[in-house]
XYZ file of C-alpha atoms in Angstrom:
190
model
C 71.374 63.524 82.148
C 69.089 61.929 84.559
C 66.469 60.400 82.338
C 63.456 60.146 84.638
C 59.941 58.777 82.860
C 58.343 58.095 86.408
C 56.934 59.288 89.568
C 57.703 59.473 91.777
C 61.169 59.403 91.253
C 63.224 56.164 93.494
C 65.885 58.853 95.175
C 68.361 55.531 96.101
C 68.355 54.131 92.920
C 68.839 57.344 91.446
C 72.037 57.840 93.344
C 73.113 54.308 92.285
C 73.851 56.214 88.654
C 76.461 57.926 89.969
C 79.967 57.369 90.405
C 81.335 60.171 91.838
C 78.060 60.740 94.354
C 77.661 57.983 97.874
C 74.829 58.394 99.291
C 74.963 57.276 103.293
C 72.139 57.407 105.994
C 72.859 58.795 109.265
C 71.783 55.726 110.928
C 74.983 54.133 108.697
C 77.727 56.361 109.167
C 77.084 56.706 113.459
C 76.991 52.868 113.619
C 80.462 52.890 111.332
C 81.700 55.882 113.978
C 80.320 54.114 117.235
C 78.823 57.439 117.581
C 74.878 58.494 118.314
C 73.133 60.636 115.523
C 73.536 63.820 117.266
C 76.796 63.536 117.462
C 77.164 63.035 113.831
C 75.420 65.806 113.595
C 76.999 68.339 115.942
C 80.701 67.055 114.895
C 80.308 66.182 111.403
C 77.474 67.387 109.472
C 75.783 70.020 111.354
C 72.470 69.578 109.753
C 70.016 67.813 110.858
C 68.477 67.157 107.389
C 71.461 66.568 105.185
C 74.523 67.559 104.153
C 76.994 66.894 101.584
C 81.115 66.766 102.315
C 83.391 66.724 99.157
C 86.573 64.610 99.413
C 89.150 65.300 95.795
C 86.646 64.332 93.718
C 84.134 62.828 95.255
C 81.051 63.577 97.048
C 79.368 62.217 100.316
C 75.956 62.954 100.613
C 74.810 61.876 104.411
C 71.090 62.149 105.271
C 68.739 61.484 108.446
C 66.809 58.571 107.751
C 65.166 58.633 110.721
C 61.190 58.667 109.809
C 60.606 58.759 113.451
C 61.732 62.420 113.385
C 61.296 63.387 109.351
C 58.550 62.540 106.933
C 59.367 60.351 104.029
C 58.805 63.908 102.453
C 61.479 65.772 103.968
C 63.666 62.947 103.523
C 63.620 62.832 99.745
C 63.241 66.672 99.714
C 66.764 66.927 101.589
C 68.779 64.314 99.768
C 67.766 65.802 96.709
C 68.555 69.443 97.847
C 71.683 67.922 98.579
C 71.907 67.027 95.064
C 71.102 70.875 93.875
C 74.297 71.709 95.559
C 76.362 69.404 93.613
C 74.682 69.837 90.110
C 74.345 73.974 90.579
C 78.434 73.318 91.067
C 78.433 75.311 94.948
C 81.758 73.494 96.091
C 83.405 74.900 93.832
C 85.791 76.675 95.731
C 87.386 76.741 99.441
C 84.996 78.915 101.160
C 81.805 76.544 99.892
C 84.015 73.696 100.323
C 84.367 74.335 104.200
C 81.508 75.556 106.171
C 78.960 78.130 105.797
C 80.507 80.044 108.540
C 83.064 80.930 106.088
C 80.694 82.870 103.830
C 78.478 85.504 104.272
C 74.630 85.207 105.683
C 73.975 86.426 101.821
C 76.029 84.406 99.867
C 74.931 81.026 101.875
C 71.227 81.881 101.551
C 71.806 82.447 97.883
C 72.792 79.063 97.444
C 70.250 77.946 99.750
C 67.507 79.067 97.700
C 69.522 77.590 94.171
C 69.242 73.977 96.016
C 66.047 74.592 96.999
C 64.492 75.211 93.574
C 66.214 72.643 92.345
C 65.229 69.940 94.630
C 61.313 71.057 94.080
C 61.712 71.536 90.238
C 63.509 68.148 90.099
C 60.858 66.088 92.292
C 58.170 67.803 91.059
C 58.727 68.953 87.258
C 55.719 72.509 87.211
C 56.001 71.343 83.041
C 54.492 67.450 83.725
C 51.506 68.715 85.722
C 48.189 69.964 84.893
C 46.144 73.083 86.113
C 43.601 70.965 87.133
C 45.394 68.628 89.349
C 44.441 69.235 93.230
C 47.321 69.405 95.811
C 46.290 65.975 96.971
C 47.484 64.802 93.283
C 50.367 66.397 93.570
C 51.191 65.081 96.672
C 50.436 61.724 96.133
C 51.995 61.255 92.311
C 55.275 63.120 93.378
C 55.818 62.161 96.971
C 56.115 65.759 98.217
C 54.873 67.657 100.910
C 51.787 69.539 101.181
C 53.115 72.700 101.661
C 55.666 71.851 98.597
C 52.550 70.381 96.279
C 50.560 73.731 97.400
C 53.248 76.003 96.079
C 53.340 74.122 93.402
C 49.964 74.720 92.513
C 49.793 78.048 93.098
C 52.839 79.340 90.547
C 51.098 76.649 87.943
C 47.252 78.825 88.717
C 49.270 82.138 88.356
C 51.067 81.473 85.606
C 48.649 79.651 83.111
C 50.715 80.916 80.240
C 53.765 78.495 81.525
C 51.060 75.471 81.643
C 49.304 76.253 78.272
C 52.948 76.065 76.456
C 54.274 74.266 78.124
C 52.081 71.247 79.758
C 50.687 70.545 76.595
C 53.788 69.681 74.776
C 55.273 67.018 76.686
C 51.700 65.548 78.294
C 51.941 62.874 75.629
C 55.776 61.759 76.380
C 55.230 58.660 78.234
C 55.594 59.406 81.618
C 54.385 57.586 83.829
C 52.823 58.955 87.356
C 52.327 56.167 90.357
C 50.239 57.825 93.025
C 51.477 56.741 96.273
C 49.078 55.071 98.473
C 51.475 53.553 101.242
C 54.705 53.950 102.695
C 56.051 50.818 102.329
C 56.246 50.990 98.687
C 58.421 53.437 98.947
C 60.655 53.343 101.787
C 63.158 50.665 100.012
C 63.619 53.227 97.557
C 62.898 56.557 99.319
């Protein structure tokens, strides 16, 4: 479906793939509103990370761009946690459709931690990296946070059996890993 060879992976061009999925930065939609970010964000999305509204058939993923309040990181992490909700199918009905208020503390956190797992499996595939890379590696070739790189790492040292199986298989299928060394290479692109 998504064909990704390399890392880390361009979240904006990634988006451009889809034509059912618009991605739009906060900064974007409160300039089209005349409205400041927090407003956008008390009225309409009522997240201050990202959120995703589903009009018929479509889907509107709207995301703080704002690296003066979120890392590059948390960016990426959110838009593609975004993404989890859409691909793991949780608007599927009227009470995920809405608001969270409209299910229960249990059944929101369950699709909290679906997204979630998604958005760290999909920006940082546990099957393309080795037991011996350090955190720092991690980091740096997938664009994630240290605390994501460092959990990582630590279900890859637990489970060796996954790695062994696994890593081993695929290490010779042409991906291709571009550890980031500044943030201007990747801001065009997220």
């Amino acid at each position: 479906m998504f064909d990704i060879k390399n890392f880390p992976i361009r979240i904006i061009p990634l988006f451009g793939r889809f034509d059912r999925i618009t991605l739009i930065p906060y900064t974007q939609a409160a300039a089209k509103e005349r409205i400041t970010i927090n407003e956008l964000i008390s009225k309409v999305t009522r997240s201050d990370d990202a959120a995703t509204l589903k009009r018929a058939d479509k889907y509107f993923v709207f995301y703080n761009d704002s690296t003066y309040e979120k890392t590059v990181e948390r960016i990426r992490y959110s838009i593609i946690h975004e993404l989890g909700h859409i691909a793991l199918n949780h608007f599927r009905d009227e009470r995920t459709l809405l608001t969270r208020s409209a299910m229960s503390n249990e059944e929101y956190e369950k699709l909290e931690v679906e997204a979630n797992f998604f958005a760290a499996e999909f920006l940082s595939p546990k099957a393309l990296i080795s037991t011996k890379w350090k955190v720092s590696e991690i980091q740096a070739v997938f664009r994630v946070s240290k605390d994501s790189a460092t959990k990582t790492q630590q279900f890859i040292l637990r489970n060796p059996w996954f790695q062994n199986r696994i890593y081993s298989e695929i290490d010779n299928k042409q991906y291709k890993f571009y550890p980031s060394r500044s943030l201007d290479t990747l801001l065009p692109g997220v």
